[in-house]
C-alpha cells in the first residue's frame, strides 16, 4: 500500500487490492476495472500505469489491464 501511495493518480481510483496466490497483486478500480500486476517489478508496472493515466486517462475506461508480461500491457475493454 505504501508503494501505491507514491502514485496518487492511481491510488485515488482504487476500490480494493487483492493478493493472488501469495505471489502478486490485483487492483480493483472504482469503475469495476481490474489491473493485474506482475509478481516482480510491480513498482515499475505502477510507474508505467501512472504514465498512461497521465497521458491517456486509461483508468477512466472500463477494462481489464494485464501488466504481468514484461514489456507488454494487455488492455481488454469491458462492456
PDB file of C-alpha atoms in Angstrom:
ATOM      1  CA  UNK A   1       0.000   0.000   0.000  1.00  0.00           C
ATOM      2  CA  UNK A   2       2.871   2.373   0.659  1.00  0.00           C
ATOM      3  CA  UNK A   3       4.047   1.872  -2.934  1.00  0.00           C
ATOM      4  CA  UNK A   4       0.567   2.712  -4.253  1.00  0.00           C
ATOM      5  CA  UNK A   5       0.556   5.989  -2.318  1.00  0.00           C
ATOM      6  CA  UNK A   6       3.531   7.116  -4.422  1.00  0.00           C
ATOM      7  CA  UNK A   7       1.157   7.193  -7.413  1.00  0.00           C
ATOM      8  CA  UNK A   8      -1.772   9.392  -6.363  1.00  0.00           C
ATOM      9  CA  UNK A   9      -3.334   9.337  -9.841  1.00  0.00           C
ATOM     10  CA  UNK A  10      -3.710   5.553  -9.441  1.00  0.00           C
ATOM     11  CA  UNK A  11      -4.353   5.456  -5.690  1.00  0.00           C
ATOM     12  CA  UNK A  12      -7.451   7.677  -5.911  1.00  0.00           C
ATOM     13  CA  UNK A  13      -9.049   5.196  -8.356  1.00  0.00           C
ATOM     14  CA  UNK A  14      -8.530   2.091  -6.174  1.00  0.00           C
ATOM     15  CA  UNK A  15     -11.563   0.342  -4.709  1.00  0.00           C
ATOM     16  CA  UNK A  16      -9.708  -2.744  -3.406  1.00  0.00           C
ATOM     17  CA  UNK A  17      -6.340  -4.508  -3.512  1.00  0.00           C
ATOM     18  CA  UNK A  18      -6.261  -8.299  -3.670  1.00  0.00           C
ATOM     19  CA  UNK A  19      -3.336 -10.651  -3.052  1.00  0.00           C
ATOM     20  CA  UNK A  20      -3.295 -13.510  -5.579  1.00  0.00           C
ATOM     21  CA  UNK A  21      -1.777 -16.881  -4.571  1.00  0.00           C
ATOM     22  CA  UNK A  22       0.539 -15.113  -2.140  1.00  0.00           C
ATOM     23  CA  UNK A  23       2.636 -14.017  -5.158  1.00  0.00           C
ATOM     24  CA  UNK A  24       1.219 -10.899  -6.805  1.00  0.00           C
ATOM     25  CA  UNK A  25      -1.494  -8.239  -6.588  1.00  0.00           C
ATOM     26  CA  UNK A  26      -4.652  -7.265  -8.461  1.00  0.00           C
ATOM     27  CA  UNK A  27      -6.107  -3.782  -8.195  1.00  0.00           C
ATOM     28  CA  UNK A  28      -9.865  -3.373  -8.337  1.00  0.00           C
ATOM     29  CA  UNK A  29     -10.837   0.075  -9.512  1.00  0.00           C
ATOM     30  CA  UNK A  30     -13.873   2.138  -8.586  1.00  0.00           C
ATOM     31  CA  UNK A  31     -15.207   1.811 -12.152  1.00  0.00           C
ATOM     32  CA  UNK A  32     -15.106  -2.026 -11.854  1.00  0.00           C
ATOM     33  CA  UNK A  33     -11.928  -2.352 -13.932  1.00  0.00           C
ATOM     34  CA  UNK A  34      -9.095  -4.639 -12.844  1.00  0.00           C
ATOM     35  CA  UNK A  35      -5.339  -4.186 -13.088  1.00  0.00           C
ATOM     36  CA  UNK A  36      -3.263  -7.377 -12.863  1.00  0.00           C
ATOM     37  CA  UNK A  37       0.203  -6.546 -11.548  1.00  0.00           C
ATOM     38  CA  UNK A  38       3.274  -8.722 -12.119  1.00  0.00           C
ATOM     39  CA  UNK A  39       4.833 -10.837  -9.400  1.00  0.00           C
ATOM     40  CA  UNK A  40       8.135  -8.934  -9.686  1.00  0.00           C
ATOM     41  CA  UNK A  41       8.790  -5.302 -10.542  1.00  0.00           C
ATOM     42  CA  UNK A  42       5.268  -4.235  -9.616  1.00  0.00           C
ATOM     43  CA  UNK A  43       6.563  -0.754  -8.770  1.00  0.00           C
ATOM     44  CA  UNK A  44       7.812  -0.401 -12.356  1.00  0.00           C
ATOM     45  CA  UNK A  45       4.416  -1.569 -13.626  1.00  0.00           C
ATOM     46  CA  UNK A  46       2.715   1.039 -11.421  1.00  0.00           C
ATOM     47  CA  UNK A  47       5.038   3.702 -12.815  1.00  0.00           C
ATOM     48  CA  UNK A  48       4.059   2.730 -16.380  1.00  0.00           C
ATOM     49  CA  UNK A  49       0.383   2.712 -15.413  1.00  0.00           C
ATOM     50  CA  UNK A  50       0.746   6.140 -13.824  1.00  0.00           C
ATOM     51  CA  UNK A  51       2.281   7.494 -17.034  1.00  0.00           C
ATOM     52  CA  UNK A  52      -0.569   6.013 -19.081  1.00  0.00           C
ATOM     53  CA  UNK A  53      -3.073   7.544 -16.693  1.00  0.00           C
ATOM     54  CA  UNK A  54      -1.464  10.969 -17.048  1.00  0.00           C
ATOM     55  CA  UNK A  55      -1.238  10.801 -20.849  1.00  0.00           C
ATOM     56  CA  UNK A  56      -4.309   8.741 -21.806  1.00  0.00           C
ATOM     57  CA  UNK A  57      -6.581   8.712 -18.725  1.00  0.00           C
ATOM     58  CA  UNK A  58      -6.532   4.908 -19.071  1.00  0.00           C
ATOM     59  CA  UNK A  59      -8.171   4.274 -15.699  1.00  0.00           C
ATOM     60  CA  UNK A  60     -11.355   6.018 -16.779  1.00  0.00           C
ATOM     61  CA  UNK A  61     -12.030   3.239 -19.264  1.00  0.00           C
ATOM     62  CA  UNK A  62     -13.812   0.103 -18.023  1.00  0.00           C
ATOM     63  CA  UNK A  63     -11.261  -2.622 -18.788  1.00  0.00           C
ATOM     64  CA  UNK A  64      -9.037  -5.441 -17.690  1.00  0.00           C
ATOM     65  CA  UNK A  65      -5.421  -4.265 -17.765  1.00  0.00           C
ATOM     66  CA  UNK A  66      -2.899  -7.110 -17.604  1.00  0.00           C
ATOM     67  CA  UNK A  67       0.638  -5.997 -16.802  1.00  0.00           C
ATOM     68  CA  UNK A  68       2.041  -9.408 -15.856  1.00  0.00           C
ATOM     69  CA  UNK A  69       4.101  -9.898 -19.020  1.00  0.00           C
ATOM     70  CA  UNK A  70       7.282  -7.787 -19.080  1.00  0.00           C
ATOM     71  CA  UNK A  71       7.312  -5.084 -21.776  1.00  0.00           C
ATOM     72  CA  UNK A  72       3.629  -5.709 -22.630  1.00  0.00           C
ATOM     73  CA  UNK A  73       0.323  -4.313 -21.489  1.00  0.00           C
ATOM     74  CA  UNK A  74      -2.801  -6.195 -22.476  1.00  0.00           C
ATOM     75  CA  UNK A  75      -5.845  -3.939 -22.442  1.00  0.00           C
ATOM     76  CA  UNK A  76      -9.230  -5.611 -22.805  1.00  0.00           C
ATOM     77  CA  UNK A  77     -12.234  -3.291 -22.893  1.00  0.00           C
ATOM     78  CA  UNK A  78     -15.227  -4.489 -20.870  1.00  0.00           C
ATOM     79  CA  UNK A  79     -18.847  -3.867 -21.712  1.00  0.00           C
TER      80      UNK A  79
END
